mmCIF file of C-alpha atoms in Angstrom:
data_model
loop_
_atom_site.group_PDB
_atom_site.id
_atom_site.type_symbol
_atom_site.label_atom_id
_atom_site.label_comp_id
_atom_site.label_asym_id
_atom_site.label_seq_id
_atom_site.Cartn_x
_atom_site.Cartn_y
_atom_site.Cartn_z
ATOM 1 C CA MET A 37 101.820 68.625 107.204
ATOM 2 C CA ILE A 38 103.358 72.073 107.305
ATOM 3 C CA SER A 39 100.700 74.493 107.868
ATOM 4 C CA ILE A 40 100.968 77.962 106.255
ATOM 5 C CA LEU A 41 99.438 81.375 106.654
ATOM 6 C CA LEU A 42 99.740 84.066 103.707
ATOM 7 C CA ALA A 43 99.274 87.577 104.278
ATOM 8 C CA ASP A 44 99.306 89.674 101.013
ATOM 9 C CA ASP A 45 96.696 92.418 99.920
ATOM 10 C CA GLU A 46 97.327 91.418 96.368
ATOM 11 C CA HIS A 47 94.598 88.925 95.857
ATOM 12 C CA LEU A 48 95.981 87.573 92.919
ATOM 13 C CA ILE A 49 99.481 87.054 94.098
ATOM 14 C CA ARG A 50 98.069 85.578 97.407
ATOM 15 C CA GLY A 51 95.873 83.041 95.486
ATOM 16 C CA ALA A 52 98.680 82.258 93.170
ATOM 17 C CA MET A 53 100.897 81.287 96.035
ATOM 18 C CA ALA A 54 98.424 79.444 97.912
ATOM 19 C CA ALA A 55 97.646 77.365 94.723
ATOM 20 C CA LEU A 56 101.299 76.539 94.172
ATOM 21 C CA LEU A 57 102.133 75.793 97.671
ATOM 22 C CA SER A 58 98.960 73.405 97.827
ATOM 23 C CA LEU A 59 100.456 71.210 94.925
ATOM 24 C CA GLU A 60 103.006 70.216 97.476
ATOM 25 C CA ASP A 61 102.512 66.787 99.389
ATOM 26 C CA ASP A 62 103.657 68.213 103.021
ATOM 27 C CA LEU A 63 102.286 71.841 102.794
ATOM 28 C CA THR A 64 98.705 73.110 103.490
ATOM 29 C CA VAL A 65 97.693 76.617 103.261
ATOM 30 C CA ALA A 66 95.476 77.225 106.572
ATOM 31 C CA GLY A 67 94.701 80.736 106.133
ATOM 32 C CA GLN A 68 94.903 83.855 103.954
ATOM 33 C CA ALA A 69 94.976 87.338 105.018
ATOM 34 C CA ALA A 70 94.709 90.647 103.259
ATOM 35 C CA THR A 71 95.965 93.062 105.991
ATOM 36 C CA GLY A 72 98.168 92.930 108.948
ATOM 37 C CA ALA A 73 95.243 92.774 111.562
ATOM 38 C CA GLU A 74 93.844 89.806 109.683
ATOM 39 C CA ALA A 75 97.168 88.085 109.704
ATOM 40 C CA ILE A 76 97.575 88.536 113.231
ATOM 41 C CA ALA A 77 94.142 87.416 114.154
ATOM 42 C CA MET A 78 94.427 84.454 111.850
ATOM 43 C CA ALA A 79 97.877 83.340 113.403
ATOM 44 C CA ARG A 80 96.396 83.558 116.931
ATOM 45 C CA ALA A 81 93.378 81.349 115.731
ATOM 46 C CA LEU A 82 94.985 78.925 113.532
ATOM 47 C CA ARG A 83 98.358 78.561 114.812
ATOM 48 C CA PRO A 84 100.077 77.877 111.571
ATOM 49 C CA ASP A 85 103.772 76.483 111.518
ATOM 50 C CA VAL A 86 104.956 79.319 109.013
ATOM 51 C CA ALA A 87 103.598 82.806 107.950
ATOM 52 C CA LEU A 88 104.559 84.134 104.596
ATOM 53 C CA LEU A 89 104.181 88.070 104.971
ATOM 54 C CA ASP A 90 104.182 90.794 102.320
ATOM 55 C CA LEU A 91 106.253 93.640 103.476
ATOM 56 C CA GLN A 92 103.977 96.134 102.805
ATOM 57 C CA LEU A 93 100.286 95.536 103.980
ATOM 58 C CA PRO A 94 97.688 98.087 103.920
ATOM 59 C CA ASP A 95 97.404 98.818 107.595
ATOM 60 C CA THR A 96 101.072 97.970 108.801
ATOM 61 C CA ASP A 97 104.201 96.305 107.322
ATOM 62 C CA GLY A 98 105.047 92.537 107.524
ATOM 63 C CA VAL A 99 107.985 93.002 109.870
ATOM 64 C CA SER A 100 105.702 94.442 112.448
ATOM 65 C CA VAL A 101 103.072 91.650 111.976
ATOM 66 C CA ALA A 102 106.168 89.106 112.223
ATOM 67 C CA GLN A 103 107.231 90.684 115.717
ATOM 68 C CA GLN A 104 103.709 90.196 117.144
ATOM 69 C CA ILE A 105 103.151 86.349 115.726
ATOM 70 C CA GLN A 106 106.664 85.099 116.159
ATOM 71 C CA PRO A 107 105.820 83.383 119.425
ATOM 72 C CA ILE A 108 103.176 81.568 117.349
ATOM 73 C CA CYS A 109 104.789 80.472 114.150
ATOM 74 C CA ARG A 110 108.041 81.134 112.165
ATOM 75 C CA THR A 111 108.079 83.857 109.799
ATOM 76 C CA VAL A 112 109.231 84.755 106.088
ATOM 77 C CA ILE A 113 108.927 88.131 104.402
ATOM 78 C CA VAL A 114 107.847 87.625 100.676
ATOM 79 C CA THR A 115 108.169 91.126 98.911
ATOM 80 C CA SER A 116 108.541 92.941 95.639
ATOM 81 C CA HIS A 117 110.121 95.824 97.527
ATOM 82 C CA GLY A 118 113.387 94.448 99.051
ATOM 83 C CA LEU A 119 115.867 97.014 100.002
ATOM 84 C CA PRO A 120 119.133 96.384 102.163
ATOM 85 C CA GLY A 121 117.334 98.427 105.142
ATOM 86 C CA HIS A 122 114.081 96.207 104.789
ATOM 87 C CA LEU A 123 116.251 93.159 104.932
ATOM 88 C CA LYS A 124 118.275 94.202 107.821
ATOM 89 C CA ARG A 125 115.209 95.224 109.610
ATOM 90 C CA ALA A 126 113.517 92.089 109.331
ATOM 91 C CA LEU A 127 116.484 89.915 110.539
ATOM 92 C CA SER A 128 116.887 92.024 113.539
ATOM 93 C CA ALA A 129 113.235 91.523 114.336
ATOM 94 C CA GLY A 130 113.768 87.548 114.158
ATOM 95 C CA VAL A 131 112.055 87.025 110.492
ATOM 96 C CA ARG A 132 113.612 83.465 109.408
ATOM 97 C CA GLY A 133 113.338 84.239 105.626
ATOM 98 C CA PHE A 134 113.300 87.196 103.296
ATOM 99 C CA LEU A 135 112.760 86.573 99.553
ATOM 100 C CA SER A 136 111.486 88.278 96.458
ATOM 101 C CA LYS A 137 108.019 87.307 94.884
ATOM 102 C CA THR A 138 110.179 86.627 91.638
ATOM 103 C CA VAL A 139 111.343 83.144 93.038
ATOM 104 C CA SER A 140 110.093 80.048 91.593
ATOM 105 C CA ALA A 141 107.318 77.783 93.305
ATOM 106 C CA ASP A 142 110.069 75.155 94.211
ATOM 107 C CA ILE A 143 112.275 77.659 96.228
ATOM 108 C CA LEU A 144 109.183 78.962 98.030
ATOM 109 C CA ALA A 145 108.388 75.615 99.207
ATOM 110 C CA THR A 146 111.801 74.834 99.752
ATOM 111 C CA VAL A 147 112.145 78.172 102.024
ATOM 112 C CA VAL A 148 108.998 77.157 103.936
ATOM 113 C CA ARG A 149 110.369 73.629 104.650
ATOM 114 C CA THR A 150 113.837 75.339 105.544
ATOM 115 C CA VAL A 151 112.134 77.882 108.099
ATOM 116 C CA HIS A 152 110.015 75.458 109.622
ATOM 117 C CA THR A 153 112.952 73.093 110.515
ATOM 118 C CA GLY A 154 114.620 76.045 112.132
ATOM 119 C CA GLY A 155 116.812 77.130 109.244
ATOM 120 C CA ARG A 156 117.178 80.649 107.638
ATOM 121 C CA TYR A 157 116.823 81.713 103.977
ATOM 122 C CA VAL A 158 117.744 85.242 102.626
ATOM 123 C CA ASP A 159 117.689 85.980 98.884
ATOM 124 C CA PRO A 160 121.378 85.914 98.062
ATOM 125 C CA GLN A 161 121.138 89.158 95.629
ATOM 126 C CA LEU A 162 119.628 91.104 98.329
ATOM 127 C CA ALA A 163 122.077 89.738 100.931
ATOM 128 C CA ALA A 164 124.826 91.018 98.962
ATOM 129 C CA GLU A 165 123.491 94.410 98.300
ATOM 130 C CA ALA A 166 122.873 94.854 101.892
ATOM 131 C CA ILE A 167 126.569 93.882 102.910
ATOM 132 C CA SER A 168 127.807 96.307 100.130
ATOM 133 C CA VAL A 169 125.664 99.197 101.447
ATOM 134 C CA GLY A 170 126.431 98.732 105.182
ATOM 135 C CA ASP A 171 124.134 99.896 108.219
ATOM 136 C CA SER A 172 122.073 103.105 108.082
ATOM 137 C CA PRO A 173 124.284 105.879 109.477
ATOM 138 C CA LEU A 174 120.969 107.544 111.051
ATOM 139 C CA THR A 175 120.212 107.471 114.743
ATOM 140 C CA ALA A 176 116.861 106.149 115.499
ATOM 141 C CA ARG A 177 115.498 109.772 116.234
ATOM 142 C CA GLU A 178 117.062 110.966 112.976
ATOM 143 C CA THR A 179 115.223 108.198 111.178
ATOM 144 C CA ASP A 180 111.934 108.859 112.876
ATOM 145 C CA VAL A 181 112.124 112.514 111.997
ATOM 146 C CA LEU A 182 113.143 111.924 108.380
ATOM 147 C CA ALA A 183 110.539 109.496 107.856
ATOM 148 C CA LEU A 184 108.004 112.155 108.860
ATOM 149 C CA ALA A 185 109.700 114.654 106.626
ATOM 150 C CA ALA A 186 109.516 112.171 103.673
ATOM 151 C CA THR A 187 105.700 112.692 103.805
ATOM 152 C CA GLY A 188 106.322 116.408 102.951
ATOM 153 C CA ALA A 189 105.133 117.501 106.271
ATOM 154 C CA PRO A 190 106.235 120.958 107.590
ATOM 155 C CA ILE A 191 108.661 121.488 110.475
ATOM 156 C CA ASP A 192 105.868 122.429 112.908
ATOM 157 C CA ASP A 193 104.098 119.356 111.960
ATOM 158 C CA ILE A 194 106.763 117.141 112.308
ATOM 159 C CA ALA A 195 107.834 118.609 115.747
ATOM 160 C CA ARG A 196 104.116 118.053 116.912
ATOM 161 C CA ARG A 197 104.024 114.549 115.703
ATOM 162 C CA ALA A 198 107.359 113.766 117.058
ATOM 163 C CA SER A 199 106.835 115.392 120.536
ATOM 164 C CA LEU A 200 109.883 117.886 119.798
ATOM 165 C CA SER A 201 110.626 121.171 119.409
ATOM 166 C CA PRO A 202 110.808 122.721 115.927
ATOM 167 C CA GLY A 203 114.380 123.644 116.555
ATOM 168 C CA THR A 204 115.194 120.176 117.672
ATOM 169 C CA VAL A 205 113.494 118.719 114.432
ATOM 170 C CA ARG A 206 115.615 121.044 112.356
ATOM 171 C CA ASN A 207 118.944 119.790 113.946
ATOM 172 C CA TYR A 208 117.972 116.325 113.476
ATOM 173 C CA LEU A 209 117.034 116.814 109.817
ATOM 174 C CA SER A 210 120.370 118.988 109.258
ATOM 175 C CA SER A 211 122.324 115.981 110.851
ATOM 176 C CA ALA A 212 120.647 113.489 108.733
ATOM 177 C CA ALA A 213 121.216 115.426 105.596
ATOM 178 C CA GLY A 214 125.057 115.716 106.454
ATOM 179 C CA LYS A 215 125.260 112.092 107.143
ATOM 180 C CA MET A 216 123.654 111.491 103.643
ATOM 181 C CA ASN A 217 125.700 114.209 101.834
ATOM 182 C CA ALA A 218 122.147 115.421 100.591
ATOM 183 C CA ALA A 219 121.405 119.147 99.889
ATOM 184 C CA ASN A 220 118.249 119.160 101.891
ATOM 185 C CA ARG A 221 115.882 117.000 103.998
ATOM 186 C CA HIS A 222 113.870 116.119 100.867
ATOM 187 C CA GLU A 223 116.983 114.510 99.115
ATOM 188 C CA ALA A 224 117.951 113.025 102.418
ATOM 189 C CA ALA A 225 114.502 111.333 102.629
ATOM 190 C CA ARG A 226 114.721 109.975 99.033
ATOM 191 C CA ILE A 227 118.294 108.581 99.594
ATOM 192 C CA ALA A 228 117.176 106.776 102.935
ATOM 193 C CA GLN A 229 113.963 105.518 101.263
ATOM 194 C CA GLY A 230 116.136 104.069 98.377
ATOM 195 C CA PHE A 231 118.214 102.196 100.888
ATOM 196 C CA GLY A 232 115.016 101.153 102.758
ATOM 197 C CA TRP A 233 116.405 102.889 106.020
ATOM 198 C CA ILE A 234 112.926 104.547 106.265
#
């Protein structure tokens, strides 16, 4: 039997996935979590073979959870928010599968089996989009500062939270806006969010 941990804050979705996977003779749902912290604790306690993780959990994101539990089990991101940047970040973090919540139960079960045996699965449509979009043009620091700017925070607040001077923050935001061909930091943040880069 392949044991599975499900992590999704949407109870109906999580319950439906558990019910569908439990219909398979070779799959068993060992645990269900609604937050990243619960998923990490359950992975350590239950030691499942595969963890199916929602990308957006209330306390963290599925990629961060995956990084913490990968020594224990293989991980798959199941999301309704699949963007090229999310996919690339997940794959860079060692996630073995990335698929949309719109897949059929048969595909979901097949992905669990594929990942369990050491294979990979990436949603073909998302893979094509990621290839066509390319990599983020932003540096790591520009990404961090732009993510803070996306919250609507003023420059001084961003500077304090990023441990930078206000002038340095302005320079990073200006550079990011230039790379995105954006009129200002707000437009740059919207563009970056649209690609899943922040």
